[in-house]
Amino acid sequence: MRNLLLTLCYDGSAYHGWQVQRNAVSVQQVFQQALEKVTGTRPDVKGCSRTDTGVHARRFCCSFHTEHTIPPERLVAALNHFLPRDVSVLACREVPADFHARYSCRGKEYEYQIWNHPVRNPFLRDRALHYYYSLDLDRLNAAAGAFVGRHNFTSFCSADARVKGDLSRTITCSQWRREGDLVVYRVSADGFLYNMVRILVGTQLWVAAGKLAASDMHGILSAEDRNAAGPTAPAAGLYLNRVFYDSEDVNQ
Amino acid sequence: MRNLLLTLCYDGSAYHGWQVQRNAVSVQQVFQQALEKVTGTRPDVKGCSRTDTGVHARRFCCSFHTEHTIPPERLVAALNHFLPRDVSVLACREVPADFHARYSCRGKEYEYQIWNHPVRNPFLRDRALHYYYSLDLDRLNAAAGAFVGRHNFTSFCSADARVKGDLSRTITCSQWRREGDLVVYRVSADGFLYNMVRILVGTQLWVAAGKLAASDMHGILSAEDRNAAGPTAPAAGLYLNRVFYDSEDVNQ
């Protein structure tokens, strides 16, 4: 019995996130259907995280145990043959038996894309937030810097999906950059709460708009109250960029 | 009566090109519908060119005469309100009465995008040709250089749509570049024959694959025979990038 770790890339526009759901098509569902066509079995596939409806992934990870002996590189090609065009498998590697795409995860990196131009971009519909007014990167980065380090992110967790336990997370990167008319926020942490990146973005856009000051971020964190933060930015701009594991697990 | 020149950007995936057709949705059709909602009239809109089904445009130009007195910047906003999300108006300016988006055109620039990676890119489906094998830019550019200058491009014109008259065109730029895993061909000319860019790309990809040599391009040009050139590359990778007019016509 082998344990396989697969890296997927998907345009989430047409999907209700990763996780299988009743009455809605998920990426996990189309992936499991392709896997069944290739292997003839339907193993229990573990994803590194749920993702919201419309969220994209440049490198999403999932793992499953299989008796099938197909070589990893042939599995990649076979799955890509059966997967729809908005989902592709980038890589496959064998990992230790106790590896689990979600529980073995040490951290993730997300990016949030904003098309910052008076006119919408037809090529970025469903792929970026369209923001009309000029964004001041210095203001955004002053706010972004306040999130780096270990903090309780209760204020940045969707109130209707509060998990029990410690809501502290360590952010190791929180930075805005501009690429022409595209403005991108990159954030890495050891873990993320529900809607955390989208609320971080929505709050920082309030800083850009002058509704909040960058110096307000500390007070919002210490309030530990969702109502203290700004709105939840739309899902369409969000990309799961990378998933981090202990290197010995994922030797290629 | 004013004559207005508009610049459009569109994702052509869902359209049967620019030109209005029976039983198929075109960009011109959705544009004219939006124009009718804004101005209450249905002027005869001239496009700078037809474009094939599935071809995209970063800056497409069209012009029309109107009695309507709406200021250009308000017309842009109003049209964008009524247009579908895969079409947007970037700019509008008043031009001389005898200006015609097609007949006043002095040249165009196209780009052709290739996703050059073993695995397809879900974000570039319908937006780039997927080419599996490694592309050698030096070989491609050796071929591309042969097209610069004034040549008879009969060999690079779709045989079923041959126009009468002179099939000579002057190419002023013909160059390949790599941006990570994306390989882009840029070509500018005073005019293009039907399917010319797609046949230029298909032929150069045969050079990349070793089916032709870069030095064969001269012979293909002088053959003046469509059968001498390579295949027509798919429409999805093609972008109309810029349209050139005499500067006095389009003073902003």
Short mmCIF file of C-alpha atoms in Angstrom, two decimals:
data_model
loop_
_atom_site.label_atom_id
_atom_site.label_comp_id
_atom_site.label_asym_id
_atom_site.label_seq_id
_atom_site.Cartn_x
_atom_site.Cartn_y
_atom_site.Cartn_z
CA MET A 1 0.00 0.00 0.00
CA ARG A 2 1.54 3.30 -1.13
CA ASN A 3 0.69 6.77 0.15
CA LEU A 4 0.73 9.35 -2.65
CA LEU A 5 0.90 13.14 -2.42
CA LEU A 6 -0.44 15.00 -5.46
CA THR A 7 -0.11 18.68 -6.34
CA LEU A 8 -3.07 20.17 -8.20
CA CYS A 9 -3.68 23.46 -9.96
CA TYR A 10 -7.24 24.63 -10.50
CA ASP A 11 -9.36 27.55 -11.62
CA GLY A 12 -12.00 27.49 -8.87
CA SER A 13 -14.57 29.63 -10.74
CA ALA A 14 -16.86 26.70 -11.53
CA TYR A 15 -16.49 24.86 -8.22
CA HIS A 16 -17.94 25.00 -4.74
CA GLY A 17 -14.47 24.71 -3.24
CA TRP A 18 -12.44 21.56 -2.75
CA GLN A 19 -14.61 19.54 -0.37
CA VAL A 20 -17.31 17.16 -1.66
CA GLN A 21 -20.79 18.60 -1.04
CA ARG A 22 -24.35 17.61 -1.74
CA ASN A 23 -25.94 19.34 -4.75
CA ALA A 24 -22.80 21.24 -5.77
CA VAL A 25 -19.77 20.30 -7.85
CA SER A 26 -16.47 20.39 -5.98
CA VAL A 27 -12.89 19.94 -7.14
CA GLN A 28 -12.58 16.86 -4.89
CA GLN A 29 -15.52 15.27 -6.68
CA VAL A 30 -14.10 15.68 -10.20
CA PHE A 31 -10.67 14.60 -8.92
CA GLN A 32 -12.08 11.43 -7.32
CA GLN A 33 -14.01 10.63 -10.50
CA ALA A 34 -10.80 10.88 -12.55
CA LEU A 35 -8.95 8.79 -9.96
CA GLU A 36 -11.62 6.11 -10.16
CA LYS A 37 -11.32 5.99 -13.96
CA VAL A 38 -7.56 5.54 -13.71
CA THR A 39 -7.25 3.19 -10.73
CA GLY A 40 -10.66 1.49 -10.68
CA THR A 41 -10.93 2.32 -6.99
CA ARG A 42 -12.25 5.27 -5.02
CA PRO A 43 -9.76 5.93 -2.22
CA ASP A 44 -10.42 8.43 0.56
CA VAL A 45 -8.62 11.57 -0.69
CA LYS A 46 -7.47 14.03 1.95
CA GLY A 47 -7.08 17.67 0.87
CA CYS A 48 -4.72 20.15 2.54
CA SER A 49 -7.70 22.41 3.25
CA ARG A 50 -11.24 23.13 2.19
CA THR A 51 -11.31 26.17 -0.04
CA ASP A 52 -14.30 28.46 -0.52
CA THR A 53 -16.48 28.56 -3.61
CA GLY A 54 -14.65 30.41 -6.38
CA VAL A 55 -11.21 30.32 -4.69
CA HIS A 56 -8.35 29.22 -6.96
CA ALA A 57 -5.28 27.09 -6.31
CA ARG A 58 -1.91 27.27 -8.01
CA ARG A 59 -0.55 24.39 -5.92
CA PHE A 60 -3.12 22.51 -3.85
CA CYS A 61 -2.04 19.27 -2.16
CA CYS A 62 -3.97 16.09 -1.48
CA SER A 63 -2.97 12.60 -0.44
CA PHE A 64 -4.44 9.09 -0.50
CA HIS A 65 -3.45 5.48 0.04
CA THR A 66 -3.64 3.07 -2.89
CA GLU A 67 -2.79 -0.52 -3.75
CA HIS A 68 -2.41 0.51 -7.37
CA THR A 69 1.14 0.21 -8.73
CA ILE A 70 1.02 2.83 -11.51
CA PRO A 71 4.26 4.90 -11.52
CA PRO A 72 3.75 8.48 -10.23
CA GLU A 73 4.59 10.16 -13.56
CA ARG A 74 2.12 7.95 -15.44
CA LEU A 75 -0.57 8.68 -12.84
CA VAL A 76 -0.09 12.42 -13.49
CA ALA A 77 -0.58 11.99 -17.24
CA ALA A 78 -3.56 9.64 -16.83
CA LEU A 79 -5.35 11.90 -14.35
CA ASN A 80 -4.80 14.95 -16.58
CA HIS A 81 -6.39 12.99 -19.41
CA PHE A 82 -9.60 12.47 -17.42
CA LEU A 83 -9.76 15.74 -15.47
CA PRO A 84 -11.72 18.74 -16.82
CA ARG A 85 -9.64 21.51 -18.40
CA ASP A 86 -9.89 23.79 -15.35
CA VAL A 87 -8.11 21.28 -13.08
CA SER A 88 -4.68 19.79 -13.64
CA VAL A 89 -2.24 17.61 -11.72
CA LEU A 90 1.27 19.09 -11.59
CA ALA A 91 3.12 16.41 -9.65
CA CYS A 92 2.85 13.14 -7.75
CA ARG A 93 5.28 11.67 -5.23
CA GLU A 94 5.26 8.82 -2.76
CA VAL A 95 5.24 9.85 0.91
CA PRO A 96 5.52 7.97 4.25
CA ALA A 97 2.49 5.90 5.28
CA ASP A 98 1.51 8.29 8.08
CA PHE A 99 1.64 11.43 5.91
CA HIS A 100 -1.69 13.30 5.70
CA ALA A 101 -2.15 16.27 3.32
CA ARG A 102 -3.96 18.26 6.02
CA TYR A 103 -2.51 17.13 9.35
CA SER A 104 1.10 17.03 8.12
CA CYS A 105 0.82 20.57 6.73
CA ARG A 106 3.24 23.07 8.33
CA GLY A 107 1.93 26.18 6.63
CA LYS A 108 0.43 27.75 3.53
CA GLU A 109 0.97 30.73 1.28
CA TYR A 110 -1.95 32.59 -0.27
CA GLU A 111 -2.08 35.42 -2.78
CA TYR A 112 -4.92 37.86 -3.34
CA GLN A 113 -5.12 39.58 -6.75
CA ILE A 114 -6.65 42.99 -7.34
CA TRP A 115 -7.15 44.54 -10.78
CA ASN A 116 -6.53 48.19 -9.93
CA HIS A 117 -7.81 50.13 -12.92
CA PRO A 118 -10.87 52.28 -13.69
CA VAL A 119 -12.06 49.72 -16.29
CA ARG A 120 -12.58 46.03 -15.53
CA ASN A 121 -10.30 43.46 -17.19
CA PRO A 122 -12.25 40.87 -19.26
CA PHE A 123 -9.38 38.39 -18.84
CA LEU A 124 -9.52 38.63 -15.03
CA ARG A 125 -13.25 38.24 -14.45
CA ASP A 126 -13.61 35.64 -11.64
CA ARG A 127 -9.81 35.82 -11.20
CA ALA A 128 -9.27 39.14 -9.39
CA LEU A 129 -11.15 41.76 -7.41
CA HIS A 130 -11.77 44.82 -9.55
CA TYR A 131 -10.84 47.94 -7.53
CA TYR A 132 -11.51 51.26 -9.31
CA TYR A 133 -9.59 53.77 -7.18
CA SER A 134 -5.83 54.09 -7.09
CA LEU A 135 -4.27 51.93 -4.35
CA ASP A 136 -1.42 53.35 -2.24
CA LEU A 137 1.02 50.45 -1.70
CA ASP A 138 2.80 52.28 1.13
CA ARG A 139 -0.45 52.52 3.11
CA LEU A 140 -1.28 48.88 2.39
CA ASN A 141 2.17 47.67 3.42
CA ALA A 142 2.09 49.73 6.63
CA ALA A 143 -1.09 47.82 7.55
CA ALA A 144 0.25 44.47 6.30
CA GLY A 145 3.34 44.69 8.51
CA ALA A 146 1.19 44.76 11.65
CA PHE A 147 0.03 41.16 11.05
CA VAL A 148 3.51 39.59 10.94
CA GLY A 149 4.27 37.46 13.98
CA ARG A 150 2.11 35.40 16.34
CA HIS A 151 -1.28 36.94 17.05
CA ASN A 152 -4.77 35.91 18.02
CA PHE A 153 -6.74 36.30 14.77
CA THR A 154 -10.27 35.99 16.23
CA SER A 155 -11.11 39.39 14.66
CA PHE A 156 -10.16 37.94 11.27
CA CYS A 157 -12.18 34.72 11.51
CA SER A 158 -15.68 34.41 10.09
CA ALA A 159 -18.01 34.56 13.11
CA ASP A 160 -20.38 31.87 11.80
CA ALA A 161 -17.60 29.26 11.54
CA ARG A 162 -15.65 29.81 14.75
CA VAL A 163 -13.62 26.78 15.72
CA LYS A 164 -13.01 25.96 19.35
CA GLY A 165 -9.49 26.20 20.65
CA ASP A 166 -6.56 28.48 20.07
CA LEU A 167 -7.16 31.09 17.39
CA SER A 168 -3.51 32.22 17.39
CA ARG A 169 -1.56 31.88 14.18
CA THR A 170 1.94 32.94 13.12
CA ILE A 171 2.16 35.03 9.97
CA THR A 172 5.64 34.90 8.44
CA CYS A 173 4.99 37.00 5.33
CA SER A 174 2.41 39.74 4.76
CA GLN A 175 3.24 41.96 1.82
CA TRP A 176 1.71 43.91 -1.05
CA ARG A 177 3.32 44.38 -4.45
CA ARG A 178 2.30 46.01 -7.73
CA GLU A 179 2.76 44.41 -11.18
CA GLY A 180 1.48 47.06 -13.57
CA ASP A 181 -2.25 47.44 -12.90
CA LEU A 182 -2.33 44.27 -10.82
CA VAL A 183 -1.90 44.62 -7.06
CA VAL A 184 -1.09 41.41 -5.19
CA TYR A 185 -1.12 40.60 -1.47
CA ARG A 186 0.97 37.63 -0.36
CA VAL A 187 0.51 36.11 3.06
CA SER A 188 2.11 33.01 4.61
CA ALA A 189 1.28 31.47 7.98
CA ASP A 190 1.46 28.20 9.89
CA GLY A 191 -2.29 28.03 9.46
CA PHE A 192 -5.31 30.14 8.56
CA LEU A 193 -8.72 30.56 10.18
CA TYR A 194 -11.94 30.46 8.17
CA ASN A 195 -12.03 33.43 5.73
CA MET A 196 -8.91 34.86 7.38
CA VAL A 197 -7.13 35.97 4.20
CA ARG A 198 -10.28 37.52 2.76
CA ILE A 199 -10.94 39.49 5.98
CA LEU A 200 -7.28 40.59 6.13
CA VAL A 201 -7.64 41.90 2.56
CA GLY A 202 -11.02 43.55 3.18
CA THR A 203 -9.66 45.31 6.27
CA GLN A 204 -6.53 46.53 4.51
CA LEU A 205 -8.64 47.86 1.62
CA TRP A 206 -10.44 49.97 4.24
CA VAL A 207 -7.02 51.33 5.20
CA ALA A 208 -6.34 52.12 1.53
CA ALA A 209 -9.70 53.88 1.33
CA GLY A 210 -8.94 55.95 4.46
CA LYS A 211 -11.71 54.36 6.55
CA LEU A 212 -9.08 52.94 8.92
CA ALA A 213 -5.47 53.84 9.72
CA ALA A 214 -2.63 51.34 9.47
CA SER A 215 -2.05 51.92 13.18
CA ASP A 216 -5.59 50.62 13.88
CA MET A 217 -4.51 47.05 13.02
CA HIS A 218 -3.08 46.38 16.51
CA GLY A 219 -6.32 47.44 18.17
CA ILE A 220 -8.37 45.28 15.80
CA LEU A 221 -6.20 42.25 16.60
CA SER A 222 -6.47 42.79 20.37
CA ALA A 223 -10.25 43.35 20.18
CA GLU A 224 -10.66 39.62 19.31
CA ASP A 225 -13.99 40.55 17.76
CA ARG A 226 -14.98 39.99 14.11
CA ASN A 227 -16.94 43.23 14.16
CA ALA A 228 -13.75 45.22 14.78
CA ALA A 229 -12.28 44.25 11.39
CA GLY A 230 -13.30 45.26 7.86
CA PRO A 231 -15.43 43.32 5.36
CA THR A 232 -14.64 39.93 3.79
CA ALA A 233 -13.12 40.47 0.33
CA PRO A 234 -14.69 38.42 -2.53
CA ALA A 235 -13.44 34.86 -3.08
CA ALA A 236 -12.56 35.36 -6.76
CA GLY A 237 -9.23 37.13 -6.08
CA LEU A 238 -7.88 34.44 -3.74
CA TYR A 239 -5.25 31.84 -4.73
CA LEU A 240 -3.81 29.08 -2.58
CA ASN A 241 -0.24 29.46 -3.77
CA ARG A 242 1.87 26.93 -1.88
CA VAL A 243 1.54 24.33 0.88
CA PHE A 244 4.48 23.63 3.16
CA TYR A 245 5.40 20.19 4.55
CA ASP A 246 8.40 18.82 6.40
CA SER A 247 10.98 18.30 3.68
CA GLU A 248 11.68 14.65 4.58
CA ASP A 249 8.03 13.85 3.82
CA VAL A 250 8.02 15.24 0.34
CA ASN A 251 11.40 14.33 -1.08
CA GLN A 252 10.83 14.18 -4.81
CA MET B 1 -22.92 64.52 -35.99
CA ARG B 2 -19.80 63.26 -34.20
CA ASN B 3 -17.55 60.38 -35.27
CA LEU B 4 -16.34 58.36 -32.28
CA LEU B 5 -13.45 55.90 -32.06
CA LEU B 6 -13.70 53.36 -29.24
CA THR B 7 -11.07 50.98 -27.92
CA LEU B 8 -12.36 47.64 -26.67
CA CYS B 9 -10.80 44.75 -24.78
CA TYR B 10 -12.42 41.32 -24.96
CA ASP B 11 -11.98 37.69 -24.09
CA GLY B 12 -13.09 36.10 -27.37
CA SER B 13 -13.69 32.58 -25.94
CA ALA B 14 -17.48 32.88 -26.02
CA TYR B 15 -17.77 34.74 -29.34
CA HIS B 16 -17.79 33.96 -33.03
CA GLY B 17 -15.37 36.80 -33.69
CA TRP B 18 -16.20 40.50 -34.02
CA GLN B 19 -18.50 40.58 -37.03
CA VAL B 20 -22.27 40.12 -36.67
CA GLN B 21 -23.37 36.69 -37.94
CA ARG B 22 -26.58 34.75 -38.23
CA ASN B 23 -27.10 32.12 -35.51
CA ALA B 24 -23.93 32.96 -33.57
CA VAL B 25 -23.10 35.56 -30.94
CA SER B 26 -20.44 38.07 -31.97
CA VAL B 27 -18.70 40.85 -30.06
CA GLN B 28 -20.17 43.40 -32.46
CA GLN B 29 -23.65 42.20 -31.58
CA VAL B 30 -23.26 42.59 -27.81
CA PHE B 31 -21.51 45.92 -28.37
CA GLN B 32 -24.32 47.25 -30.57
CA GLN B 33 -26.92 46.09 -28.04
CA ALA B 34 -25.12 48.00 -25.28
CA LEU B 35 -24.81 51.04 -27.55
CA GLU B 36 -28.53 50.94 -28.28
CA LYS B 37 -29.31 50.85 -24.54
CA VAL B 38 -27.12 53.91 -23.94
CA THR B 39 -27.94 56.04 -26.98
CA GLY B 40 -31.35 54.75 -28.02
CA THR B 41 -30.05 54.36 -31.57
CA ARG B 42 -28.32 51.58 -33.48
CA PRO B 43 -25.54 53.21 -35.52
CA ASP B 44 -23.54 51.29 -38.10
CA VAL B 45 -20.40 50.32 -36.15
CA LYS B 46 -17.23 49.70 -38.18
CA GLY B 47 -14.64 47.37 -36.65
CA CYS B 48 -10.91 47.55 -37.45
CA SER B 49 -11.06 43.91 -38.59
CA ARG B 50 -13.12 40.78 -38.34
CA THR B 51 -11.51 38.40 -35.88
CA ASP B 52 -11.92 34.63 -35.89
CA THR B 53 -14.02 32.68 -33.41
CA GLY B 54 -12.14 32.45 -30.12
CA VAL B 55 -9.57 35.14 -30.94
CA HIS B 56 -9.01 37.73 -28.18
CA ALA B 57 -8.38 41.47 -28.30
CA ARG B 58 -6.44 43.60 -25.85
CA ARG B 59 -7.13 46.78 -27.85
CA PHE B 60 -9.68 46.43 -30.65
CA CYS B 61 -10.91 49.60 -32.36
CA CYS B 62 -14.29 50.45 -33.80
CA SER B 63 -15.90 53.70 -34.94
CA PHE B 64 -19.40 55.02 -35.60
CA HIS B 65 -21.23 58.27 -36.26
CA THR B 66 -23.77 59.49 -33.73
CA GLU B 67 -26.00 62.50 -33.09
CA HIS B 68 -25.88 61.69 -29.38
CA THR B 69 -24.08 64.30 -27.28
CA ILE B 70 -22.94 62.14 -24.35
CA PRO B 71 -19.35 63.06 -23.35
CA PRO B 72 -16.80 60.37 -24.33
CA GLU B 73 -15.82 59.48 -20.74
CA ARG B 74 -19.48 59.04 -19.75
CA LEU B 75 -20.08 56.85 -22.79
CA VAL B 76 -17.24 54.56 -21.67
CA ALA B 77 -18.76 54.13 -18.21
CA ALA B 78 -22.29 53.65 -19.55
CA LEU B 79 -21.25 51.04 -22.13
CA ASN B 80 -19.23 49.12 -19.53
CA HIS B 81 -22.34 49.04 -17.37
CA PHE B 82 -24.35 47.29 -20.11
CA LEU B 83 -21.64 45.12 -21.69
CA PRO B 84 -21.09 41.51 -20.54
CA ARG B 85 -18.12 40.92 -18.23
CA ASP B 86 -15.93 39.51 -21.01
CA VAL B 87 -16.01 42.74 -23.03
CA SER B 88 -14.97 46.19 -21.83
CA VAL B 89 -14.49 49.64 -23.34
CA LEU B 90 -11.11 51.16 -22.49
CA ALA B 91 -11.36 54.53 -24.20
CA CYS B 92 -13.44 56.77 -26.45
CA ARG B 93 -12.30 59.79 -28.47
CA GLU B 94 -13.79 61.99 -31.17
CA VAL B 95 -12.20 61.62 -34.62
CA PRO B 96 -12.59 63.45 -37.97
CA ALA B 97 -15.80 62.76 -39.89
CA ASP B 98 -14.06 60.73 -42.58
CA PHE B 99 -12.23 58.45 -40.12
CA HIS B 100 -13.11 54.74 -40.51
CA ALA B 101 -11.84 52.14 -38.00
CA ARG B 102 -10.97 49.74 -40.83
CA TYR B 103 -10.03 51.88 -43.83
CA SER B 104 -8.03 54.42 -41.78
CA CYS B 105 -6.01 51.64 -40.14
CA ARG B 106 -2.25 51.83 -40.87
CA GLY B 107 -1.26 48.57 -39.22
CA LYS B 108 -1.85 46.11 -36.41
CA GLU B 109 0.12 44.22 -33.81
CA TYR B 110 -0.82 40.70 -32.78
CA GLU B 111 0.54 38.39 -30.09
CA TYR B 112 0.28 34.62 -29.97
CA GLN B 113 0.59 32.94 -26.55
CA ILE B 114 1.90 29.43 -25.98
CA TRP B 115 1.88 27.67 -22.61
CA ASN B 116 5.10 25.68 -22.92
CA HIS B 117 4.97 23.13 -20.13
CA PRO B 118 4.32 19.38 -19.89
CA VAL B 119 1.09 20.01 -17.92
CA ARG B 120 -1.73 22.26 -19.17
CA ASN B 121 -2.47 25.49 -17.29
CA PRO B 122 -6.09 25.65 -16.02
CA PHE B 123 -5.91 29.46 -16.00
CA LEU B 124 -4.93 29.59 -19.69
CA ARG B 125 -7.50 27.23 -21.19
CA ASP B 126 -8.95 29.07 -24.23
CA ARG B 127 -6.21 31.73 -23.75
CA ALA B 128 -3.06 30.00 -25.02
CA LEU B 129 -1.95 27.04 -27.10
CA HIS B 130 -0.65 24.26 -24.87
CA TYR B 131 2.68 23.00 -26.27
CA TYR B 132 4.20 20.06 -24.37
CA TYR B 133 7.76 19.92 -25.71
CA SER B 134 10.49 22.41 -24.88
CA LEU B 135 10.61 25.29 -27.40
CA ASP B 136 13.98 26.59 -28.61
CA LEU B 137 13.62 30.38 -28.87
CA ASP B 138 16.77 30.69 -31.01
CA ARG B 139 15.29 28.38 -33.65
CA LEU B 140 11.95 30.22 -33.52
CA ASN B 141 13.59 33.64 -33.83
CA ALA B 142 15.76 32.49 -36.74
CA ALA B 143 12.53 31.61 -38.56
CA ALA B 144 10.71 34.75 -37.38
CA GLY B 145 13.40 37.05 -38.78
CA ALA B 146 12.78 35.78 -42.31
CA PHE B 147 9.30 37.34 -42.36
CA VAL B 148 10.42 40.91 -41.60
CA GLY B 149 10.12 43.23 -44.61
CA ARG B 150 7.78 43.34 -47.60
CA HIS B 151 6.84 39.90 -48.92
CA ASN B 152 4.06 38.22 -50.79
CA PHE B 153 2.27 36.20 -48.08
CA THR B 154 0.08 34.02 -50.33
CA SER B 155 1.60 30.92 -48.67
CA PHE B 156 0.38 32.26 -45.31
CA CYS B 157 -3.19 33.04 -46.35
CA SER B 158 -6.04 30.60 -45.84
CA ALA B 159 -6.73 29.12 -49.30
CA ASP B 160 -10.53 29.13 -48.86
CA ALA B 161 -10.64 32.90 -48.25
CA ARG B 162 -8.22 34.24 -50.84
CA VAL B 163 -8.84 37.89 -51.61
CA LYS B 164 -8.18 39.25 -55.07
CA GLY B 165 -5.41 41.77 -55.44
CA ASP B 166 -1.98 42.24 -53.97
CA LEU B 167 -1.13 39.76 -51.23
CA SER B 168 2.06 41.60 -50.27
CA ARG B 169 2.33 42.92 -46.75
CA THR B 170 5.13 44.59 -44.79
CA ILE B 171 6.03 42.98 -41.47
CA THR B 172 7.86 45.42 -39.18
CA CYS B 173 8.21 43.20 -36.10
CA SER B 174 8.37 39.40 -35.88
CA GLN B 175 9.82 38.18 -32.62
CA TRP B 176 9.52 35.45 -30.00
CA ARG B 177 10.11 35.94 -26.29
CA ARG B 178 9.84 33.76 -23.20
CA GLU B 179 8.18 34.83 -19.92
CA GLY B 180 8.67 31.85 -17.62
CA ASP B 181 6.66 28.98 -19.11
CA LEU B 182 4.83 31.31 -21.47
CA VAL B 183 6.26 31.76 -24.97
CA VAL B 184 4.92 34.74 -26.90
CA TYR B 185 5.20 35.64 -30.59
CA ARG B 186 4.70 39.31 -31.49
CA VAL B 187 4.09 40.37 -35.07
CA SER B 188 3.29 43.80 -36.51
CA ALA B 189 2.42 44.61 -40.12
CA ASP B 190 0.66 47.18 -42.26
CA GLY B 191 -2.03 44.56 -42.75
CA PHE B 192 -2.70 40.84 -42.36
CA LEU B 193 -4.24 38.27 -44.68
CA TYR B 194 -6.89 35.83 -43.52
CA ASN B 195 -5.39 33.46 -40.88
CA MET B 196 -1.93 34.90 -41.59
CA VAL B 197 -0.72 35.09 -37.96
CA ARG B 198 -2.01 31.61 -37.17
CA ILE B 199 -0.27 30.11 -40.23
CA LEU B 200 2.95 31.99 -39.39
CA VAL B 201 2.82 30.47 -35.90
CA GLY B 202 1.94 26.97 -37.11
CA THR B 203 4.81 27.05 -39.60
CA GLN B 204 7.33 28.28 -37.03
CA LEU B 205 6.22 25.55 -34.60
CA TRP B 206 7.19 23.07 -37.34
CA VAL B 207 10.62 24.71 -37.32
CA ALA B 208 10.76 24.28 -33.52
CA ALA B 209 9.79 20.62 -33.94
CA GLY B 210 12.50 20.07 -36.58
CA LYS B 211 10.04 19.38 -39.41
CA LEU B 212 11.30 22.48 -41.24
CA ALA B 213 14.51 24.54 -41.06
CA ALA B 214 14.52 28.29 -40.41
CA SER B 215 16.19 28.66 -43.81
CA ASP B 216 13.11 27.09 -45.46
CA MET B 217 11.04 30.23 -44.75
CA HIS B 218 12.32 32.08 -47.84
CA GLY B 219 11.36 29.19 -50.09
CA ILE B 220 7.89 28.97 -48.50
CA LEU B 221 7.34 32.69 -49.09
CA SER B 222 8.43 32.51 -52.73
CA ALA B 223 6.32 29.37 -53.39
CA GLU B 224 3.17 31.55 -53.04
CA ASP B 225 1.30 28.37 -52.20
CA ARG B 226 -0.62 27.69 -48.97
CA ASN B 227 0.45 24.03 -49.14
CA ALA B 228 4.10 25.03 -48.79
CA ALA B 229 3.57 26.42 -45.27
CA GLY B 230 2.78 24.62 -42.00
CA PRO B 231 -0.60 24.19 -40.28
CA THR B 232 -2.89 26.93 -38.94
CA ALA B 233 -2.33 27.29 -35.18
CA PRO B 234 -5.50 27.29 -33.01
CA ALA B 235 -7.37 30.58 -32.52
CA ALA B 236 -7.31 30.50 -28.72
CA GLY B 237 -3.71 31.75 -28.41
CA LEU B 238 -4.20 34.80 -30.63
CA TYR B 239 -4.57 38.37 -29.33
CA LEU B 240 -5.10 41.53 -31.36
CA ASN B 241 -2.78 43.71 -29.32
CA ARG B 242 -2.77 47.16 -30.94
CA VAL B 243 -4.20 48.99 -33.94
CA PHE B 244 -2.25 51.82 -35.54
CA TYR B 245 -3.78 54.98 -37.02
CA ASP B 246 -2.38 58.29 -38.25
CA SER B 247 -1.72 60.21 -35.09
CA GLU B 248 -3.69 63.32 -36.19
CA ASP B 249 -6.81 61.15 -36.40
CA VAL B 250 -6.65 59.83 -32.88
CA ASN B 251 -5.40 62.77 -30.82
CA GLN B 252 -6.78 62.10 -27.39
#
